[in-house]
Coordinates of C-alpha atoms in Angstrom, one line a residue:
X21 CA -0.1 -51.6 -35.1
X22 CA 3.4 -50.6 -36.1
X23 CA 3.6 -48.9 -39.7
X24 CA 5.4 -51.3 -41.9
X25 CA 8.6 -50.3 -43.6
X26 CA 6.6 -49.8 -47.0
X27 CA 4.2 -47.5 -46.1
X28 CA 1.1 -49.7 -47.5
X29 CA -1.0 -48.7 -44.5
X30 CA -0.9 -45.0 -46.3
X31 CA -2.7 -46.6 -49.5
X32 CA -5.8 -45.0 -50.4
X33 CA -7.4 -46.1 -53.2
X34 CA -7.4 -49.5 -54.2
X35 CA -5.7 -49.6 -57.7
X36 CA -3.0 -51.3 -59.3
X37 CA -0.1 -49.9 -57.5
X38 CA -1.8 -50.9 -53.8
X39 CA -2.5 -54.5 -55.1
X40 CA 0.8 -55.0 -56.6
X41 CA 2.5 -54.1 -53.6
X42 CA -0.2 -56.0 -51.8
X43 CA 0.1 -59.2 -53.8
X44 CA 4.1 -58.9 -53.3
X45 CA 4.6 -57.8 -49.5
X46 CA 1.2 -58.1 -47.8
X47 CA -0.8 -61.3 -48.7
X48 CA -0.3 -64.5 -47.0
X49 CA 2.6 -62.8 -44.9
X50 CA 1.2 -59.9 -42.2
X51 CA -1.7 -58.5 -41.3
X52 CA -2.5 -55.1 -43.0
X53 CA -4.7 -51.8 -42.0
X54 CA -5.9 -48.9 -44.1
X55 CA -7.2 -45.8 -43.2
X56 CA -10.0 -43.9 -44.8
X57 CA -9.5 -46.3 -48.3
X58 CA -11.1 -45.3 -51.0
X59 CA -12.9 -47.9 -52.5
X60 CA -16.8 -48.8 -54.3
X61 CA -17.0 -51.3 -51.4
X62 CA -17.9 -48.8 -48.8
X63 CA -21.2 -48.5 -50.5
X64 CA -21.6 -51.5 -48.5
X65 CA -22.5 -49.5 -45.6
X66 CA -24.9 -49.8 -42.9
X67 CA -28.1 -49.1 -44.4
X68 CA -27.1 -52.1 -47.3
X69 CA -26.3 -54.7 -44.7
X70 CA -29.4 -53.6 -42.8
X71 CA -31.5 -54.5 -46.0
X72 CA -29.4 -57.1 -46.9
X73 CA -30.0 -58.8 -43.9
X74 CA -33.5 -58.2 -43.4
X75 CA -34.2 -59.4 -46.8
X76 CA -32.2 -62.9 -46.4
X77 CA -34.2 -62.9 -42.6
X78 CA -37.5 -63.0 -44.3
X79 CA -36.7 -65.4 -46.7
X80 CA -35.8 -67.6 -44.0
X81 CA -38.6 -67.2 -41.9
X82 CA -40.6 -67.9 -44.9
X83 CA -39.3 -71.3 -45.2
X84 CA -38.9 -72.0 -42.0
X85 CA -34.9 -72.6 -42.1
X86 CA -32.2 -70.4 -40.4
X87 CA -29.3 -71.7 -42.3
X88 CA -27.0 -69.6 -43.1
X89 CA -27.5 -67.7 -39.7
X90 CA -25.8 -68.3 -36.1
X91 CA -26.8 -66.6 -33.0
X92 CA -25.1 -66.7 -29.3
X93 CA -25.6 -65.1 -26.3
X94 CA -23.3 -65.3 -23.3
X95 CA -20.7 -67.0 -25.9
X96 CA -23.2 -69.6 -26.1
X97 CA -24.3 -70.8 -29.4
X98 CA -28.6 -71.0 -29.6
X99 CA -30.7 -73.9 -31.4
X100 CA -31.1 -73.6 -35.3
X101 CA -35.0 -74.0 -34.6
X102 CA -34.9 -70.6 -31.9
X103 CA -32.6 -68.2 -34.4
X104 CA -35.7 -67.6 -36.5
X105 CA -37.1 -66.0 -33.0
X106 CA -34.2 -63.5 -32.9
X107 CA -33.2 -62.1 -36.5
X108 CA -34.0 -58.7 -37.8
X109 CA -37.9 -57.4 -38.4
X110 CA -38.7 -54.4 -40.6
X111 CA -40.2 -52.5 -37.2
X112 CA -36.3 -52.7 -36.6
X113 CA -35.5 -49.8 -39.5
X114 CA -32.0 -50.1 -39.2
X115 CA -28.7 -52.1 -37.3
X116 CA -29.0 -50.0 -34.7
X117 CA -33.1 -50.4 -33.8
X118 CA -31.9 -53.8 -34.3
X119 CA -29.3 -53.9 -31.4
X120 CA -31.9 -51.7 -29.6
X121 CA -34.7 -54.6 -29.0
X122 CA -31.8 -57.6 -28.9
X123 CA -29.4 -55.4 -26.4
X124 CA -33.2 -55.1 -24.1
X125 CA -33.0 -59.3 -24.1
X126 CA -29.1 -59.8 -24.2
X127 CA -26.5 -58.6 -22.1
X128 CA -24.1 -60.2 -24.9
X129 CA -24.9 -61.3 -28.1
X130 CA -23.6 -62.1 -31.9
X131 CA -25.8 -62.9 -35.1
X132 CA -23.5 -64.3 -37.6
X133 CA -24.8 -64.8 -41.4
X134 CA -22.8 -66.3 -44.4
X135 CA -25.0 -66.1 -46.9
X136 CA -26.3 -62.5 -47.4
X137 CA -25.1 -63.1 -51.4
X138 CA -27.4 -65.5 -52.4
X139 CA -30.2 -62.5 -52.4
X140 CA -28.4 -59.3 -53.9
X141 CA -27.0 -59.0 -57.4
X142 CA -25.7 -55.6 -57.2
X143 CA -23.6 -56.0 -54.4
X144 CA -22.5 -59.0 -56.1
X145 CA -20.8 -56.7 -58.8
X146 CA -18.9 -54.6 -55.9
X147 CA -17.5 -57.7 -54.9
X148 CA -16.3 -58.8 -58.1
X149 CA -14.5 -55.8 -59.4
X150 CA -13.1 -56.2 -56.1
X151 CA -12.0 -59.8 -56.1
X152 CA -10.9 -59.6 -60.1
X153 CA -8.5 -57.0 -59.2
X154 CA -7.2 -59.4 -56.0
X155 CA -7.0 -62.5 -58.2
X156 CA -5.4 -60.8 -61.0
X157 CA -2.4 -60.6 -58.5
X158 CA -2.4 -63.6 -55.9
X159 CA -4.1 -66.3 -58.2
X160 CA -7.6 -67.5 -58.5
X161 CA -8.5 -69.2 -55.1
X162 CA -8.7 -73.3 -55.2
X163 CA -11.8 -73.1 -53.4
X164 CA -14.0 -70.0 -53.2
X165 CA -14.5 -66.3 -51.1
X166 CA -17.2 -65.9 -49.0
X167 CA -19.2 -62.7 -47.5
X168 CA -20.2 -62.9 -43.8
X169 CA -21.1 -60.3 -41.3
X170 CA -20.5 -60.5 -37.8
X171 CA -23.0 -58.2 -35.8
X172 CA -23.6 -57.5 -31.3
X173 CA -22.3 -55.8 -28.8
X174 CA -20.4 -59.3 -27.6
X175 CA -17.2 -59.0 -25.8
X176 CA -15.0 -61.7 -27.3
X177 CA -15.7 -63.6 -30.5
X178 CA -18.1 -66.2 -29.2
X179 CA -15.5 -69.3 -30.0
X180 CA -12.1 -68.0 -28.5
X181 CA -9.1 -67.2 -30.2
X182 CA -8.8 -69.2 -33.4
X183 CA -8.2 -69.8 -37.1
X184 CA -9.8 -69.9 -40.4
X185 CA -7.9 -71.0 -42.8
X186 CA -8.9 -68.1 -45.2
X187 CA -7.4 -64.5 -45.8
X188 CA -10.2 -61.8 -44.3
X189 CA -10.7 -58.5 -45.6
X190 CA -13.0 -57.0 -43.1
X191 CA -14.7 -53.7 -43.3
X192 CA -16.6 -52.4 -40.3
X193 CA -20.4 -50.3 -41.2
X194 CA -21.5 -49.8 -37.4
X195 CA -18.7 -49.0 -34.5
X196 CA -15.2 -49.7 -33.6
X197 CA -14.1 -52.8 -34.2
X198 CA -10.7 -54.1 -32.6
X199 CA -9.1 -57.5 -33.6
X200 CA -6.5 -59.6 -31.6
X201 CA -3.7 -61.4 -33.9
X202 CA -1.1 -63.8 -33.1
X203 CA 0.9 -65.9 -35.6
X204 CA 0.5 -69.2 -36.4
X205 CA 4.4 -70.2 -35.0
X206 CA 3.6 -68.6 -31.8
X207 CA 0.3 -70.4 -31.0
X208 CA 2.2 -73.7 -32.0
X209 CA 4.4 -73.3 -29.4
X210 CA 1.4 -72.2 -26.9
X211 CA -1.1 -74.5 -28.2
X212 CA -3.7 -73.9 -24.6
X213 CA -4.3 -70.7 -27.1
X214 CA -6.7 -72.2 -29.1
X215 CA -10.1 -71.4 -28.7
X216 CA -9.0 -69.8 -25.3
X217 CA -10.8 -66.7 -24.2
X218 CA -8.5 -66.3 -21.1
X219 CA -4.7 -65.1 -22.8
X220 CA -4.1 -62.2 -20.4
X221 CA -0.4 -63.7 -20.5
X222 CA -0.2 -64.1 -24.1
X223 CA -1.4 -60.0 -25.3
X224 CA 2.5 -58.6 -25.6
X225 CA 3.1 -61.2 -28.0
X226 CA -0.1 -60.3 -30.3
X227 CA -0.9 -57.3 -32.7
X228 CA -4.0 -55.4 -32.3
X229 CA -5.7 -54.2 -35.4
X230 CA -8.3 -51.2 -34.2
X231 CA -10.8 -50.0 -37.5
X232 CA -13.6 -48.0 -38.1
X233 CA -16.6 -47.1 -40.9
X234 CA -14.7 -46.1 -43.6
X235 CA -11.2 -48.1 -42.8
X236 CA -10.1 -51.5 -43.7
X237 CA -8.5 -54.3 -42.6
X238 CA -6.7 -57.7 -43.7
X239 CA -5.0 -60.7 -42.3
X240 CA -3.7 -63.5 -44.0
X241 CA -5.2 -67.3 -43.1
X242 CA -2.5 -68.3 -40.6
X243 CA -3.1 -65.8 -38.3
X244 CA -4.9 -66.6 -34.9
X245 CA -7.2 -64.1 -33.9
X246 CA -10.5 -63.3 -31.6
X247 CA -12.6 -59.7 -31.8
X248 CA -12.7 -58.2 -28.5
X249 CA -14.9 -54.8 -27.7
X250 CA -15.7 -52.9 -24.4
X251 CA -19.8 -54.3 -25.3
X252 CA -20.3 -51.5 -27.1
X253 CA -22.4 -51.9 -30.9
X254 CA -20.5 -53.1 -34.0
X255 CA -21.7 -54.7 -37.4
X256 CA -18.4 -56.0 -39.2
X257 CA -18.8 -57.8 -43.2
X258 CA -16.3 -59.8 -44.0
X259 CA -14.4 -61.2 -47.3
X260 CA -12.9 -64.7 -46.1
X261 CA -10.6 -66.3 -49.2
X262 CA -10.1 -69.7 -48.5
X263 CA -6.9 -70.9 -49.1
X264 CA -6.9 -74.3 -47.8
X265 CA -6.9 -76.6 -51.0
X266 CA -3.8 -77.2 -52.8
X267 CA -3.5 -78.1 -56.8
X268 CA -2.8 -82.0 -55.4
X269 CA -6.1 -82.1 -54.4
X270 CA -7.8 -80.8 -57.1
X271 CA -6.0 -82.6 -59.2
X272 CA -6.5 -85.9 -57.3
X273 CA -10.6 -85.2 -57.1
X274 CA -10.5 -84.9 -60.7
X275 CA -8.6 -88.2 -61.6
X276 CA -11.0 -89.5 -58.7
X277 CA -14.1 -88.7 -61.2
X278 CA -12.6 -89.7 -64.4
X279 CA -11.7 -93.1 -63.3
X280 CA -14.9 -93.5 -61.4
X281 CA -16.3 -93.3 -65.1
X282 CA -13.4 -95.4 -66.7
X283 CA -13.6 -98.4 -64.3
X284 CA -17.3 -98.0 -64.0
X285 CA -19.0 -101.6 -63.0
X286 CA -15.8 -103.0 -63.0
X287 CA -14.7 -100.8 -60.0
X288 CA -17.0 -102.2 -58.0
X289 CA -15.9 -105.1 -56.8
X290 CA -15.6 -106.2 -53.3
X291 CA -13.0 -109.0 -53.2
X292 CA -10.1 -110.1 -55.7
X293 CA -9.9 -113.3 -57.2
X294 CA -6.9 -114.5 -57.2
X295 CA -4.3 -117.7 -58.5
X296 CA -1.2 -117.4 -55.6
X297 CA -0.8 -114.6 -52.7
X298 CA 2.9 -115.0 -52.8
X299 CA 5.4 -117.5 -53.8
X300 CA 6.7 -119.8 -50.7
X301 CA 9.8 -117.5 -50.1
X302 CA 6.9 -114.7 -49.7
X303 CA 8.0 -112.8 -53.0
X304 CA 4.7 -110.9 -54.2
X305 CA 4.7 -110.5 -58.3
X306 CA 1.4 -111.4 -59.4
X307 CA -1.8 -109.0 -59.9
X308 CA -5.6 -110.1 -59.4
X309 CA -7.0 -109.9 -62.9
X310 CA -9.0 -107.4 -61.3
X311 CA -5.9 -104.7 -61.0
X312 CA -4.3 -106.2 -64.7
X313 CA -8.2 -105.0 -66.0
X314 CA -7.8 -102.0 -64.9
X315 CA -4.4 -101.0 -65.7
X316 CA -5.8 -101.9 -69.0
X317 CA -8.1 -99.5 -68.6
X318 CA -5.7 -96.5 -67.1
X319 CA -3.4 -97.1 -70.1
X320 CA -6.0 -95.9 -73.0
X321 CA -6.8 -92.5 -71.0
X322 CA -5.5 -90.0 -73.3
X323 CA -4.3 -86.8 -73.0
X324 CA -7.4 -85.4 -74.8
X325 CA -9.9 -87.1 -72.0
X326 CA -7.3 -85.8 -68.9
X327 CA -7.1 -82.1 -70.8
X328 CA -11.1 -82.4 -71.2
X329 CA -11.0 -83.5 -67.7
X330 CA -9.6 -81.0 -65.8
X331 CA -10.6 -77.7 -68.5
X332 CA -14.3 -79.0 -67.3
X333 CA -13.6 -78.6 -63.9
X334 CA -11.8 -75.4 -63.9
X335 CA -14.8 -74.1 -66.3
X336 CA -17.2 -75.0 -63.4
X337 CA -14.8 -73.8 -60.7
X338 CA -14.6 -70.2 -62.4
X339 CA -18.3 -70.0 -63.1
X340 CA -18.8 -68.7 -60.0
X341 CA -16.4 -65.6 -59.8
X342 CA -14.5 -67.2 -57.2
X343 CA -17.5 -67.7 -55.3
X344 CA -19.1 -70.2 -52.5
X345 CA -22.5 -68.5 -53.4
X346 CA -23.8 -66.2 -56.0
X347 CA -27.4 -64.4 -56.1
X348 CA -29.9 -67.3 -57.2
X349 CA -32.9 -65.6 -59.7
X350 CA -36.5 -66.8 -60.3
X351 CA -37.1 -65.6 -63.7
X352 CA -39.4 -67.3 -66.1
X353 CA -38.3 -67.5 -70.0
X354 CA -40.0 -67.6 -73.5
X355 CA -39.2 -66.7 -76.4
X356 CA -40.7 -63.5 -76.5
X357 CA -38.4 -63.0 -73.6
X358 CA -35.3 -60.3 -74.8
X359 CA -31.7 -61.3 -71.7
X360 CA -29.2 -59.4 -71.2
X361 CA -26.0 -60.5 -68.7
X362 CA -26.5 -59.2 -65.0
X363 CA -22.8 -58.1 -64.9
X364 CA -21.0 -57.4 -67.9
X365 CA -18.2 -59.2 -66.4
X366 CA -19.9 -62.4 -65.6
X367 CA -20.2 -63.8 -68.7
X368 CA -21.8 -67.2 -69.8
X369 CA -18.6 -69.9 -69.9
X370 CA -19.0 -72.5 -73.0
X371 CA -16.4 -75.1 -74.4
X372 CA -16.4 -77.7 -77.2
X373 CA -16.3 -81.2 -76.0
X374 CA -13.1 -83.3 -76.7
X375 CA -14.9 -86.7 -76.3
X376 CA -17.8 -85.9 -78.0
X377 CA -18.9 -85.3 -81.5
X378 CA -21.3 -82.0 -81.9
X379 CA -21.4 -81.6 -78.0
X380 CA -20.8 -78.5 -76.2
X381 CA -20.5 -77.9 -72.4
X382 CA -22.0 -74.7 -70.7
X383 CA -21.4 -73.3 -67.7
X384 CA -22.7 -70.7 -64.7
X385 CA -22.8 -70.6 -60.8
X386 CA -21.3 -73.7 -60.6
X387 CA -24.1 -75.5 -63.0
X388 CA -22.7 -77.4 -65.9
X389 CA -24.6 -78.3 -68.8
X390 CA -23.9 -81.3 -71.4
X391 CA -25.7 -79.5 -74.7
X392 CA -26.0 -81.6 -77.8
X393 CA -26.0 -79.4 -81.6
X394 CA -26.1 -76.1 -79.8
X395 CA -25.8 -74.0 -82.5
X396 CA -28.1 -71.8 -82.0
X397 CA -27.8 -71.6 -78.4
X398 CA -24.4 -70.9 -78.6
X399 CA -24.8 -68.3 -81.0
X400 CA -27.1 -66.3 -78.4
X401 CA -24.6 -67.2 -75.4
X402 CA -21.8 -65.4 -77.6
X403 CA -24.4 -62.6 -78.3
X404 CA -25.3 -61.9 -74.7
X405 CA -21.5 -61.9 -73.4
X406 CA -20.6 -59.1 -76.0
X407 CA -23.5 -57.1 -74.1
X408 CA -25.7 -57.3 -76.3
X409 CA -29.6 -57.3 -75.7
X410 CA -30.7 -60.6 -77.0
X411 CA -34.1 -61.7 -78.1
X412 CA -34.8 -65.3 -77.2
X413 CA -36.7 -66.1 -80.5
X414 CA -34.5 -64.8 -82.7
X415 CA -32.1 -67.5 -82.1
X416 CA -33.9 -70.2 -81.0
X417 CA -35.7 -72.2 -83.6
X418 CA -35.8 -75.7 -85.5
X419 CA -35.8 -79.2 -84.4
X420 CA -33.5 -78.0 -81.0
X421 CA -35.6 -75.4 -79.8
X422 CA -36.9 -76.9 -77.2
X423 CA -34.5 -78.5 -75.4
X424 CA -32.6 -75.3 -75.7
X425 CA -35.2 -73.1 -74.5
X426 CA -35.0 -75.9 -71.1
X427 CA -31.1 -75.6 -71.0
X428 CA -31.5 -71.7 -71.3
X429 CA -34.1 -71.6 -68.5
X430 CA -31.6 -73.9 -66.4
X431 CA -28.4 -70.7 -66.9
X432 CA -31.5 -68.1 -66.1
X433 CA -32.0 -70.0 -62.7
X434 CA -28.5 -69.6 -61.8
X435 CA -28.8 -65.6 -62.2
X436 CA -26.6 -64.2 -64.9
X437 CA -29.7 -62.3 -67.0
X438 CA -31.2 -59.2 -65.7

């Protein structure tokens, strides 16, 4: 890969210099590669994933469900019900005694999981110090990042050269792993590209990112790419940041759930009843009274109920970190019971309610909650995100105690208390 003319691949630590720079020359324009970075995520090494892994692959053997995992061998992708038969065991010790007993059965193989962040809280925190330093400079994402690991001694990338839609940050614990690129304007004049795993006549017209333990790599979400390897051992994670949903949408989805609320019943019509179709010279100017109901309706939406609207849904959206998944907890409460937030940074998100009278909405991991005279919940929510060691008792009393000890068992579920 060619040095670029600013030097960036020379970064070595992570700070507000690189990701200005980053934010302004590197993202969602070229691929990048760093040396030797500096950075808290490299704690994520190969002993992490290995336990990370193992810990998400006994979780699903113990409900008898291999979502979240894919497996292929030969390029071929294997049934969800046989994955189970093929994902790490503890006699496996580590990524390599892993690759050990599948490399004995598999000539060529990949295990791909996207969900090792449902089960580990710390590494959660990595990620987020990570991704607040990203978002601070490129924007918050419209719809989430992701972690995924890609892990074999497989040849090509088991679907062909392709693309994801999402800037990847990848960051290799096991091995050397080499990445294929070509742009998005090249592969739409050679469209036979995609998903091809023959492109011997297309390689001097890509860019070849090579890293290793201890480097890292990005590429923005219009770049095509495939991994290749000489069937030698890797284990890759990844940070995918999809950027595939624009403001238009969101903003359209949201209008889409106000007015289903708005028109209610009377949106539900199936025909239109109406007096003329057209006059006899075919001139259209008269509404159904079904339309002249609803522009009725339309025209007393305030300003308030669209602000309400769309502050609600950008609470939610944020609740997560930026986040398709966050670590899910199984933690029982009481009022004996003293919480503290998980990460000092995740804190619990709370806003009055326009609409409503008394009303206050909370939010965390995506779970939204409609809480009526929370006073004293929302006293020990704004307790809890100074840092503070809270007491569930001490706040919780009177006639709401109750349903607020159910609304703060319903935030515990989603995992924000140690």
């Amino acid at each position: 890969m060619k040095k670029s003319k600013n030097k960036i691949e020379n970064f070595k630590y992570l700070d507000q210099k690189f990701w200005s720079d980053f934010s302004h020359r590197i993202w969602e324009k070229k691929p990048l590669m760093l040396k030797k970075v500096k950075s808290p995520l490299l704690q994520i090494g190969e002993d992490e994933i290995f336990n990370l892994l193992l810990v998400y692959s006994d979780r699903c053997r113990q409900i008898n469900n291999s979502d979240g995992f894919k497996f292929y061998i030969d390029g071929l992708s294997v049934g969800a019900e046989d994955v189970l038969q093929v994902l790490p065991i503890k006699q496996d010790k580590n990524l390599l005694g892993y690759h050990k007993r599948m490399n004995e059965l598999f000539s060529d193989y990949c295990l791909v999981c996207d969900e090792l962040l449902k089960i580990n809280s710390d590494k959660q925190k990595l990620l987020n110090e990570f991704t607040s330093e990203l978002y601070k400079n490129v924007g918050f994402p419209n719809r989430f990042s992701e972690m995924g690991l890609y892990l074999g001694n497989y040849r090509k990338t088991p679907f062909g050269v392709h693309v994801d839609n999402c800037g990847v940050f990848s960051f290799p614990v096991v091995g050397v792993k080499k990445f294929r690129l070509w742009t998005s304007a090249f592969v739409k004049n050679n469209p036979e590209l995609d998903r091809a795993f023959d492109y011997q006549k297309y390689k001097k017209k890509s860019q070849i990112i090579s890293i290793r333990p201890g480097d890292m790599s990005y590429w923005p979400s219009s770049a095509w790419h495939i991994a290749e390897s000489d069937g030698s051992f890797s284990a890759t994670w990844s940070l995918g940041v999809w950027v595939d949903k624009t403001h238009q949408q969101i903003v359209s989805e949201n209008l889409n759930t106000l007015l289903n609320k708005k028109l209610n019943q009377y949106g539900q019509t199936k025909t239109a009843s109406f007096k003329t179709l057209h006059t006899r010279t075919g001139e259209v100017k008269e509404l159904p009274q079904d339309y002249l109901r609803s522009l009725r309706i339309l025209k007393k939406i305030t300003t308030k109920e669209l602000k309400e609207t769309f502050l609600k849904s950008w609470m939610m959206h944020i609740s997560s970190q930026g986040f398709k998944n966050i670590p899910q907890v199984n933690k029982k409460i009481s009022l004996h019971s003293k919480i503290q937030l998980m990460h000092p940074q995740a804190k619990i998100l709370w806003q009055k309610a326009a609409s409503k009278k008394l009303v206050v909405y909370v939010c965390f991991g995506g779970v939204l909650l409609e809480v009526k005279k929370a006073s004293n919940l929302l006293r020990l929510i704004k307790d809890v995100n100074k840092g503070l060691s809270c007491r569930v008792g001490d706040y919780l009393s009177g006639a709401t105690q109750k349903q607020d000890l159910l609304n703060l068992q319903k935030i515990i579920n989603t995992g924000v208390f140690i």
